[in-house]
Coordinates of C-alpha atoms and ligand atoms in Angstrom, one line a residue:
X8 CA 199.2 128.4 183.4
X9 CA 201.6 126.6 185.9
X10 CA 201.4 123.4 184.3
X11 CA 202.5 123.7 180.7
X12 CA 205.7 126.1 181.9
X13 CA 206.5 123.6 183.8
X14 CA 206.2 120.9 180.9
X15 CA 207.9 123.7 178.4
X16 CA 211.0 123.9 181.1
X17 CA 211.2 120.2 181.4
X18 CA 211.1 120.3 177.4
X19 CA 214.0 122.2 177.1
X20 CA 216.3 120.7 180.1
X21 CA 215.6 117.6 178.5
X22 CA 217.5 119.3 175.2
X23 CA 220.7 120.3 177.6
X24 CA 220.7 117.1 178.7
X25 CA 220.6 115.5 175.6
X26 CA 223.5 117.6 174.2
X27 CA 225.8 116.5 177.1
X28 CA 224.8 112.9 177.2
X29 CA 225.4 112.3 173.3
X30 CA 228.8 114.7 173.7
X31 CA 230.0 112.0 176.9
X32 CA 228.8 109.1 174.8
X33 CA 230.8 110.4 171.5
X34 CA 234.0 111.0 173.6
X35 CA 234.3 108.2 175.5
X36 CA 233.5 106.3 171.6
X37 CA 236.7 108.5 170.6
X38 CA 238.6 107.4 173.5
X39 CA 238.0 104.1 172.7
X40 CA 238.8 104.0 169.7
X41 CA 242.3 105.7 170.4
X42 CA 244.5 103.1 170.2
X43 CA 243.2 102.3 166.6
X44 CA 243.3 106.2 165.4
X45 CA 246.6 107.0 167.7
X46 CA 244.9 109.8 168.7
X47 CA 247.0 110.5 172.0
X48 CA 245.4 110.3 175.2
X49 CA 246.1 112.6 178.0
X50 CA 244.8 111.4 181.9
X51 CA 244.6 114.8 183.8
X52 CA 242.1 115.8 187.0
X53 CA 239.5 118.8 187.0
X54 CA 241.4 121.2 189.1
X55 CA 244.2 122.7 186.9
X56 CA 242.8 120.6 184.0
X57 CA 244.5 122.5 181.1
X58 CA 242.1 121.1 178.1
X59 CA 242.1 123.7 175.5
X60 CA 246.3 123.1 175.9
X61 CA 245.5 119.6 175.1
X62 CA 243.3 119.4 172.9
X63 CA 245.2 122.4 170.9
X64 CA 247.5 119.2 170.2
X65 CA 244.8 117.1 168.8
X66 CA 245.3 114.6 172.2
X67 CA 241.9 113.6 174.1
X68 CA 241.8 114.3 177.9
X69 CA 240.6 111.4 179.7
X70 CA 239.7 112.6 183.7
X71 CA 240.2 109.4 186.2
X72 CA 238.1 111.1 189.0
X73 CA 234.9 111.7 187.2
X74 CA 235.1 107.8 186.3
X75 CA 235.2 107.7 189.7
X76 CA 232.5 109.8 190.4
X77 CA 230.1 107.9 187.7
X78 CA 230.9 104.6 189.0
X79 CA 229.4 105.9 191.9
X80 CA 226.5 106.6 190.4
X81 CA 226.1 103.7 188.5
X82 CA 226.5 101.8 191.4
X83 CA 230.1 99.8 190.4
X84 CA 232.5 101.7 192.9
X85 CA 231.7 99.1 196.2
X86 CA 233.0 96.5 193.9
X87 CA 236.6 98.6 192.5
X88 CA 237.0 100.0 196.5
X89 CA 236.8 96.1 197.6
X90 CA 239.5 95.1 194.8
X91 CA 241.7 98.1 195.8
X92 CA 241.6 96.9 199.2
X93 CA 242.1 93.6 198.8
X94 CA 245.6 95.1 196.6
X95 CA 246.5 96.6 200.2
X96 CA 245.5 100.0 199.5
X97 CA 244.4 101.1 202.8
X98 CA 241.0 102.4 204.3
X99 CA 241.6 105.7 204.7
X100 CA 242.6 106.3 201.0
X101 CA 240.7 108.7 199.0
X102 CA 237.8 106.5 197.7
X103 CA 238.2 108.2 194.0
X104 CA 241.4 106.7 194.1
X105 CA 240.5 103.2 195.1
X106 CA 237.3 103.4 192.7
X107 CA 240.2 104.2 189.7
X108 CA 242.4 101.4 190.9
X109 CA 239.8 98.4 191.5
X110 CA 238.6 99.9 188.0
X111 CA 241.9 99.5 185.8
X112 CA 242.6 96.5 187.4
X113 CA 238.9 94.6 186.5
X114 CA 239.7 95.4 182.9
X115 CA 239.2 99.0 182.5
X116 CA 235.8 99.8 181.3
X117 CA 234.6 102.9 181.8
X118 CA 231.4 103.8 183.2
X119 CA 229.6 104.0 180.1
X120 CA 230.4 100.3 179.3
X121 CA 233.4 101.4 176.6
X122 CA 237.1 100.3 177.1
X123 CA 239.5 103.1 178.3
X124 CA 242.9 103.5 176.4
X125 CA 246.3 103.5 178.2
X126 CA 247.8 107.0 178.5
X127 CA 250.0 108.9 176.4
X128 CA 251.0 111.0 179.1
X129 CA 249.9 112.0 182.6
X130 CA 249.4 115.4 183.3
X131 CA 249.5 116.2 186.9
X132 CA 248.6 120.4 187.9
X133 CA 249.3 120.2 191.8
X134 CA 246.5 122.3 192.5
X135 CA 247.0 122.1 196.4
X136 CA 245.6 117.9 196.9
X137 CA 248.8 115.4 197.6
X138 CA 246.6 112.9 197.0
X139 CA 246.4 113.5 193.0
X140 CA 250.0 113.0 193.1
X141 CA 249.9 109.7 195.0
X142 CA 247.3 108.6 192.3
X143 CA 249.4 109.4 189.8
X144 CA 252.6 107.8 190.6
X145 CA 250.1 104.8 190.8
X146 CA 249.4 104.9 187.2
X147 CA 252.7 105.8 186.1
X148 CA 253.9 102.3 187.6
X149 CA 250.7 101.1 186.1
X150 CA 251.3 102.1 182.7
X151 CA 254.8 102.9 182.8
X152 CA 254.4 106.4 180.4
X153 CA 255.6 109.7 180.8
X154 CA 254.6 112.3 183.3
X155 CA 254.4 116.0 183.9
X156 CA 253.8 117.1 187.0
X157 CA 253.5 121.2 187.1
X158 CA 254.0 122.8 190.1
X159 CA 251.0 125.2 191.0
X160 CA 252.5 127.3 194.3
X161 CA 249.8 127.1 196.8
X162 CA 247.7 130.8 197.5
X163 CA 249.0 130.6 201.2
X164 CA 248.7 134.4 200.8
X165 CA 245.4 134.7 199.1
X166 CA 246.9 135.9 195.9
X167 CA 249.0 134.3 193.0
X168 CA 252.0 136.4 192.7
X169 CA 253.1 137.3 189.8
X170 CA 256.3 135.5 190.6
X171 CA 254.4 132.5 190.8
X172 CA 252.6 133.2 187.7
X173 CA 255.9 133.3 185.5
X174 CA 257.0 130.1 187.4
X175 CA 254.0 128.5 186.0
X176 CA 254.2 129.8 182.8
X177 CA 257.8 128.8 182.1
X178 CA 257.0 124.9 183.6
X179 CA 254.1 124.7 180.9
X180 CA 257.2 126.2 178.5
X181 CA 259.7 123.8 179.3
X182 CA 257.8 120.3 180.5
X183 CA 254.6 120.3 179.4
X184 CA 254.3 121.6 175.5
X185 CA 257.5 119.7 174.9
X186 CA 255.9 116.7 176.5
X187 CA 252.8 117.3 174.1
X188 CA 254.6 117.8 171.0
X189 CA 256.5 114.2 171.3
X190 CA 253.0 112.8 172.2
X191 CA 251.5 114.3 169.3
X192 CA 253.6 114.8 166.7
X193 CA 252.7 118.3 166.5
X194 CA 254.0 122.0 167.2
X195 CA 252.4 124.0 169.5
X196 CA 250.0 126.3 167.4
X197 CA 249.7 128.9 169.8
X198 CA 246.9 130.6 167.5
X199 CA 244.6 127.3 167.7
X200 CA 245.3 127.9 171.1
X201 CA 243.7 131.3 171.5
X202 CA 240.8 129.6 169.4
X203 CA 239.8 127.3 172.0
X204 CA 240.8 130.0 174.7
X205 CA 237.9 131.7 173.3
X206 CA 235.3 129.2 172.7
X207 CA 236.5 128.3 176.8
X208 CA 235.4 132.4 177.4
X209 CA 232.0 132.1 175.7
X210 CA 231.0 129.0 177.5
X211 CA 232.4 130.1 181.1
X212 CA 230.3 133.5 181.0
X213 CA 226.5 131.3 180.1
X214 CA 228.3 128.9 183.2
X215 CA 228.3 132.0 185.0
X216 CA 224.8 133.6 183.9
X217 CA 223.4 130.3 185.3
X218 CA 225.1 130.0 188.5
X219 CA 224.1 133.3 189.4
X220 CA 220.5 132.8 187.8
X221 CA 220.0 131.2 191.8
X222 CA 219.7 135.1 193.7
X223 CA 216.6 135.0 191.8
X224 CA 213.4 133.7 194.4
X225 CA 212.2 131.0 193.4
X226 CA 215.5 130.0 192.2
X227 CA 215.6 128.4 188.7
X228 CA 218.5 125.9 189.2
X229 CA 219.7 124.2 192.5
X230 CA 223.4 125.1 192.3
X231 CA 224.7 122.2 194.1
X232 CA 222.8 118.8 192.9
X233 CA 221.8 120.0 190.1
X234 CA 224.7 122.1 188.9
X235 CA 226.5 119.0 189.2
X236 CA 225.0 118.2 185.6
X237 CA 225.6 122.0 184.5
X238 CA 229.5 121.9 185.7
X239 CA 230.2 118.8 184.1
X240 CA 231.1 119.8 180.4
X241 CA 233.1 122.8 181.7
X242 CA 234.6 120.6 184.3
X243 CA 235.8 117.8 182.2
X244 CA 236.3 117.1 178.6
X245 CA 234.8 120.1 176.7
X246 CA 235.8 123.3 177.9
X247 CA 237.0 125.0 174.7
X248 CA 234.9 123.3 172.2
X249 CA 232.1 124.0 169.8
X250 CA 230.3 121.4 172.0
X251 CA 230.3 123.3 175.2
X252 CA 229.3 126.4 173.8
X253 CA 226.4 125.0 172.5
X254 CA 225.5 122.9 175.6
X255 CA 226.2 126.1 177.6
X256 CA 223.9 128.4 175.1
X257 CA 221.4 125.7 175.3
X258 CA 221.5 125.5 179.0
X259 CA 221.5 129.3 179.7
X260 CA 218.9 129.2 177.8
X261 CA 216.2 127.3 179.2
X262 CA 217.5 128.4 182.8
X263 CA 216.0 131.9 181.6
X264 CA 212.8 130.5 180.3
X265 CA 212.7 128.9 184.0
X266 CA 213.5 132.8 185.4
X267 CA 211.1 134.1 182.9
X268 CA 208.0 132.0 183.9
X269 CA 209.3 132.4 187.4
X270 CA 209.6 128.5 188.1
X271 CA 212.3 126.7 190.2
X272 CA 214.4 123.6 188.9
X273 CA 213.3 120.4 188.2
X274 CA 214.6 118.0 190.0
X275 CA 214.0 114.2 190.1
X276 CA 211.4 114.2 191.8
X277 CA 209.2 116.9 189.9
X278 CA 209.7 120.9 189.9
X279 CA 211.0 122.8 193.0
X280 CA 208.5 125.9 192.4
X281 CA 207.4 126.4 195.7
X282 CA 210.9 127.1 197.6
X283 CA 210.9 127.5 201.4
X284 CA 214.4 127.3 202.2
X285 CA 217.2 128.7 200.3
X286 CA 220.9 126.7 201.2
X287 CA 224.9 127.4 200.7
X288 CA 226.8 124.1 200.2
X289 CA 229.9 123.5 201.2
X290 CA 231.9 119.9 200.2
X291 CA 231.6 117.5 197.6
X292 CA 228.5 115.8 197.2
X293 CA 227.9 112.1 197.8
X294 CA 227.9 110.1 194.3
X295 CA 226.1 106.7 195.3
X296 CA 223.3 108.1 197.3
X297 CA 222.7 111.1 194.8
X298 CA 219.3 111.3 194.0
X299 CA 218.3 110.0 197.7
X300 CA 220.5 112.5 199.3
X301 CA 218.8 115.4 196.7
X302 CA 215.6 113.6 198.1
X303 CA 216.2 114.7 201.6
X304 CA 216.2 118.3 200.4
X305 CA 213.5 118.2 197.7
X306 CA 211.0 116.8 200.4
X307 CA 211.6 120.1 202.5
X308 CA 211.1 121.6 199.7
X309 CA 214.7 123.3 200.3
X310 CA 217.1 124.3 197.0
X311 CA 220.5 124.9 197.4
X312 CA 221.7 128.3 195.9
X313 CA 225.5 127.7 195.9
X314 CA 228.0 125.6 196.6
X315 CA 231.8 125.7 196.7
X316 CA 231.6 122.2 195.0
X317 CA 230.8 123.5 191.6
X318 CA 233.6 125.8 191.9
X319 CA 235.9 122.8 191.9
X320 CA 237.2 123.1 188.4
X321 CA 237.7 126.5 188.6
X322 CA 235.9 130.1 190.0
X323 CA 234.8 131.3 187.5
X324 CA 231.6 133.4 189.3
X325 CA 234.4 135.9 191.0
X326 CA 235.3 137.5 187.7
X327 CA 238.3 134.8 185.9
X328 CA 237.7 134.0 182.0
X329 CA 240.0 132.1 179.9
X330 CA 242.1 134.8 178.2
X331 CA 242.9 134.4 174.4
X332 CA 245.1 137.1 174.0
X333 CA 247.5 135.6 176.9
X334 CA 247.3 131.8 176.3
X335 CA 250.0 130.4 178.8
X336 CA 249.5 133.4 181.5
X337 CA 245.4 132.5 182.0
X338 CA 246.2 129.3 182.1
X339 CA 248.5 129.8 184.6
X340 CA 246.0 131.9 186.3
X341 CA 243.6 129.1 186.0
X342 CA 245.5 126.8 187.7
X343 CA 246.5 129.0 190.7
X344 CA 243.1 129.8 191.2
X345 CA 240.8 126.5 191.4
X346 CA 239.5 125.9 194.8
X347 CA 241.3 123.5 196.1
X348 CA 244.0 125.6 195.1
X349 CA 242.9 128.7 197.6
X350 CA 243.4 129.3 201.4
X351 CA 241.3 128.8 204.5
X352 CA 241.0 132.6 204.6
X353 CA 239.7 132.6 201.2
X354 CA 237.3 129.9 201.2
X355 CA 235.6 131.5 204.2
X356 CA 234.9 134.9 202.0
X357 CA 233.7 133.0 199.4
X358 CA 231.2 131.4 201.5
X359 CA 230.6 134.0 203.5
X360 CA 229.3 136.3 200.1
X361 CA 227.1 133.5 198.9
X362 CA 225.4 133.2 202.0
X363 CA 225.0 136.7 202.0
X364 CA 224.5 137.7 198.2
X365 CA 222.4 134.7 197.8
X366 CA 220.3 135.6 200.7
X367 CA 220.5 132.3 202.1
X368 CA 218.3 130.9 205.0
X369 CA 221.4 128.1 206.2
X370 CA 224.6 126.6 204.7
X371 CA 225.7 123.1 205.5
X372 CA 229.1 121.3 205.3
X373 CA 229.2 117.5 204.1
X374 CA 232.2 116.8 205.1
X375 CA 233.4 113.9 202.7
X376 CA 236.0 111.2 204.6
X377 CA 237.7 110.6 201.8
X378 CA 239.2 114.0 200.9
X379 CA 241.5 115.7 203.6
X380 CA 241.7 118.5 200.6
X381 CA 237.8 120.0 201.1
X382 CA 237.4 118.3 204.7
X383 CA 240.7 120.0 206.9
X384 CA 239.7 123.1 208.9
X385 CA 235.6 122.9 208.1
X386 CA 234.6 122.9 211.4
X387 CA 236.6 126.1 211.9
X388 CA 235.2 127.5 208.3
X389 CA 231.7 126.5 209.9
X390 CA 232.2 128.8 213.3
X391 CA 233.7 131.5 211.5
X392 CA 230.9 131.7 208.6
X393 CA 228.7 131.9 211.9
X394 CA 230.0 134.7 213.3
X395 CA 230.8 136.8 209.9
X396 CA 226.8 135.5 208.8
X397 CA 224.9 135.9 212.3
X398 CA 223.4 132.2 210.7
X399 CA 224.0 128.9 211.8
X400 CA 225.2 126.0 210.2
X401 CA 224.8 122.5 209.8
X402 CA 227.5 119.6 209.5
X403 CA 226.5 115.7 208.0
X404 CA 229.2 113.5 207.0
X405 CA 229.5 111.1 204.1
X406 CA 231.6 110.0 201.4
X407 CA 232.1 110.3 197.9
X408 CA 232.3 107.0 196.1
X409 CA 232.2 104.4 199.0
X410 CA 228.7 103.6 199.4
X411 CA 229.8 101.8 203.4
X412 CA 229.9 105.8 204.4
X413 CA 226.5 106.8 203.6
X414 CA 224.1 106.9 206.7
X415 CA 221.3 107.7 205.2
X416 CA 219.2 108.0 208.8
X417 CA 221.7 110.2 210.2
X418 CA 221.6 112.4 207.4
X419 CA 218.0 113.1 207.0
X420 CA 217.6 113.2 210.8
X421 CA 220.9 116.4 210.9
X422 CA 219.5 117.8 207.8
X423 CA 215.4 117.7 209.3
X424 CA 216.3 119.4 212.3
X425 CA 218.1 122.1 210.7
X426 CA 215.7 122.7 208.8
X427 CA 213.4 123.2 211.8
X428 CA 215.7 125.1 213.5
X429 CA 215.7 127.5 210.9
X430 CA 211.5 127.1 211.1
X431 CA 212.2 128.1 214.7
X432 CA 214.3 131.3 214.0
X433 CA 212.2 132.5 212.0
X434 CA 209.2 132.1 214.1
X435 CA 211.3 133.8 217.2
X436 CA 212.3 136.6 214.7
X437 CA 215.7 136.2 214.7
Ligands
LIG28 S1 241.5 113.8 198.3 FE1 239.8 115.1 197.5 S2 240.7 116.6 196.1 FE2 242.1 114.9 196.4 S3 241.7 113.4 194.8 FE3 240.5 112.7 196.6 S4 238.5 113.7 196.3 FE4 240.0 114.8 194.9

């Protein structure tokens, strides 16, 4: 009875899918529409995004780096990087950034083909990448509108003090609502607040239920390429809306139809039943070679169990949930605690448990030239996951959006002798 499963599963991801494609289509529509409506519009990133806050204030977030990331995928960033670069932006900036800038500047369309309103404010949570605020003062001389920039401290400790909590909350007291309510037009309702807070709850613990759906064998996701797609609501524009509960419902879903039938993922090149290596991966992924770079794994019939990657716009698989009955404090707690956000120490744990709790055969890095904020120190988190694992790693390198860094040979060639080495261990027993 393989076969129909397999057709039921594809069914229902096909639903999921759906759900998140119409709600990107209808808020990109929104967004274009803005200038018309004067809804405000508020440009933020993933890490420390504070949606629920924003949209509490009837405003729209609009997230420059996952316009990036698209045009990647849609095959437009070569064109922006080379009109950033002929500006004088140099080579070694973050490609995201260059992709953004070569994209304004061509007209700013968005990657779905709709034109992308001028913001109302931008809203910078320095969650431990200088970059972001380097972007950022780009588009403020760009659009020449008001900015907040709060000031997440850095977990050089491994903790968020509670010091540094309060000193959070009271810049989202005194900058940022303020900021919001000339914007707007509006007083902070702190009770619509806690409403979204909620819905924000509901949809992080199905997130949660699915990333953690992958220490099943065979796994029923892959929790890096394809939890790219499973991130992205949560990640961007919907956390704390009717829309991502239901995508997330919908999604958690037909992940445990997968677990029931005990079938992997599907991927793009069919299902990934039959599962013979099990990987932990650290990095961003590449956006222009996506589905070749998946490819490389799906031939080895290899699934990736976790990444670091989907942890990106916040951790939500160690325990955090959006608190409603402390609106400012979790979102405070939030922000102190995305990834980026969180030490060298700390990122070495968190690898360390998903190789181990997710009973992994490998882990790899791809270490991504544009961003100094994943790429500093991996070679030292790959020795020390070694020791702490008894399991070697692999390292490939590649970019995000800047199709000139994806060698496609040197990738498959790294990634196919891991993958015999790993054949080889487990041949000598060890
Ligand atoms: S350097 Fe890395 S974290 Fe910073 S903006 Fe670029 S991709 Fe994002």
């Amino acid at each position: 009875m393989g076969a129909p499963a397999s057709r039921e599963a594809e069914a229902q991801k096909d639903q999921s899918m759906l759900i998140q494609k119409r709600m990107i289509s209808e808020h990109f529509k929104q967004l274009e529409a803005a200038p018309e409506t004067k809804v405000p519009v508020v440009y933020t990133f993933v890490p420390g995004n504070l949606t629920e806050l924003i949209r509490s204030f009837g405003a729209l977030p609009l997230l420059p780096e996952i316009n990036a990331l698209q045009s990647g995928m849609r095959g437009k960033s070569r064109d922006y990087i080379a009109e950033a670069e002929r500006l004088g932006h140099s080579e070694d900036v973050c490609t995201y950034v260059k992709c953004d800038i070569g994209m304004v500047k061509a007209g700013n369309i968005g990657p779905t083909g709709t034109r992308l309103p001028k913001p109302d404010l931008l809203l910078l949570s320095y969650t431990g990448c200088y970059t972001f605020m380097k972007w950022f003062e780009l588009l403020r001389e760009e659009y020449d509108c008001p900015t907040v920039f709060l000031q997440i401290p850095y977990q050089g400790d491994g903790v968020l003090e509670d010091e540094h909590r309060q000193f959070v909350i009271d810049q989202i007291k005194s900058d940022l609502i303020p900021a919001l309510e000339k914007i707007s037009g509006k007083k902070y309702d702190e009770e619509k607040l806690r409403h979204y807070l909620g819905l924000s709850a509901q949809a992080e613990d199905d997130l949660v239920y699915v990333l953690q759906s992958a220490k099943r064998k065979p796994s029923p996701i892959d929790a890096y390429f394809g939890a790219v797609y499973y991130v992205g609501p949560i990640f961007s524009a919907f956390r704390g809306t009717e829309d991502g509960v239901a995508y997330y419902k919908a999604l958690r879903k037909e992940v445990q139809a997968r677990m029931d039938a005990g079938l992997g993922p599907i991927t793009p090149e069919g299902p990934l039943d039959d599962q013979k290596y099990r990987i932990v991966v650290e990095g961003p992924p590449n956006w222009t070679h996506f589905r070749e770079f998946w490819k490389m794994f799906t031939d080895w019939n290899a699934v990736i169990v976790a990444s670091t990657y989907s942890k990106v716009g916040g951790v939500y698989d160690f325990g955090f949930r959006h608190n409603p009955d402390d609106p400012l404090g979790t979102m405070a707690d939030y922000c102190g605690g995305c990834y980026t956000n969180i030490n060298m120490p700390g990122r070495i744990e968190m690898l360390e448990t998903y190789v181990k709790e997710y009973q992994a055969d490998g882990f790899l890095i791809n270490s991504v030239k544009s961003c100094n904020s994943f790429s500093a120190g991996q070679l030292m988190m790959l020795r020390e996951v070694e020791k702490r694992t008894g399991i070697p790693g692999a390292f490939i390198e590649s970019d995000l959006v800047d199709p000139r860094y994806f060698s496609a040979a040197n990738i498959k060639n790294r990634l196919e002798s891991y993958l015999q080495m790993i054949d080889a261990r487990r041949q000598g027993g060890n």
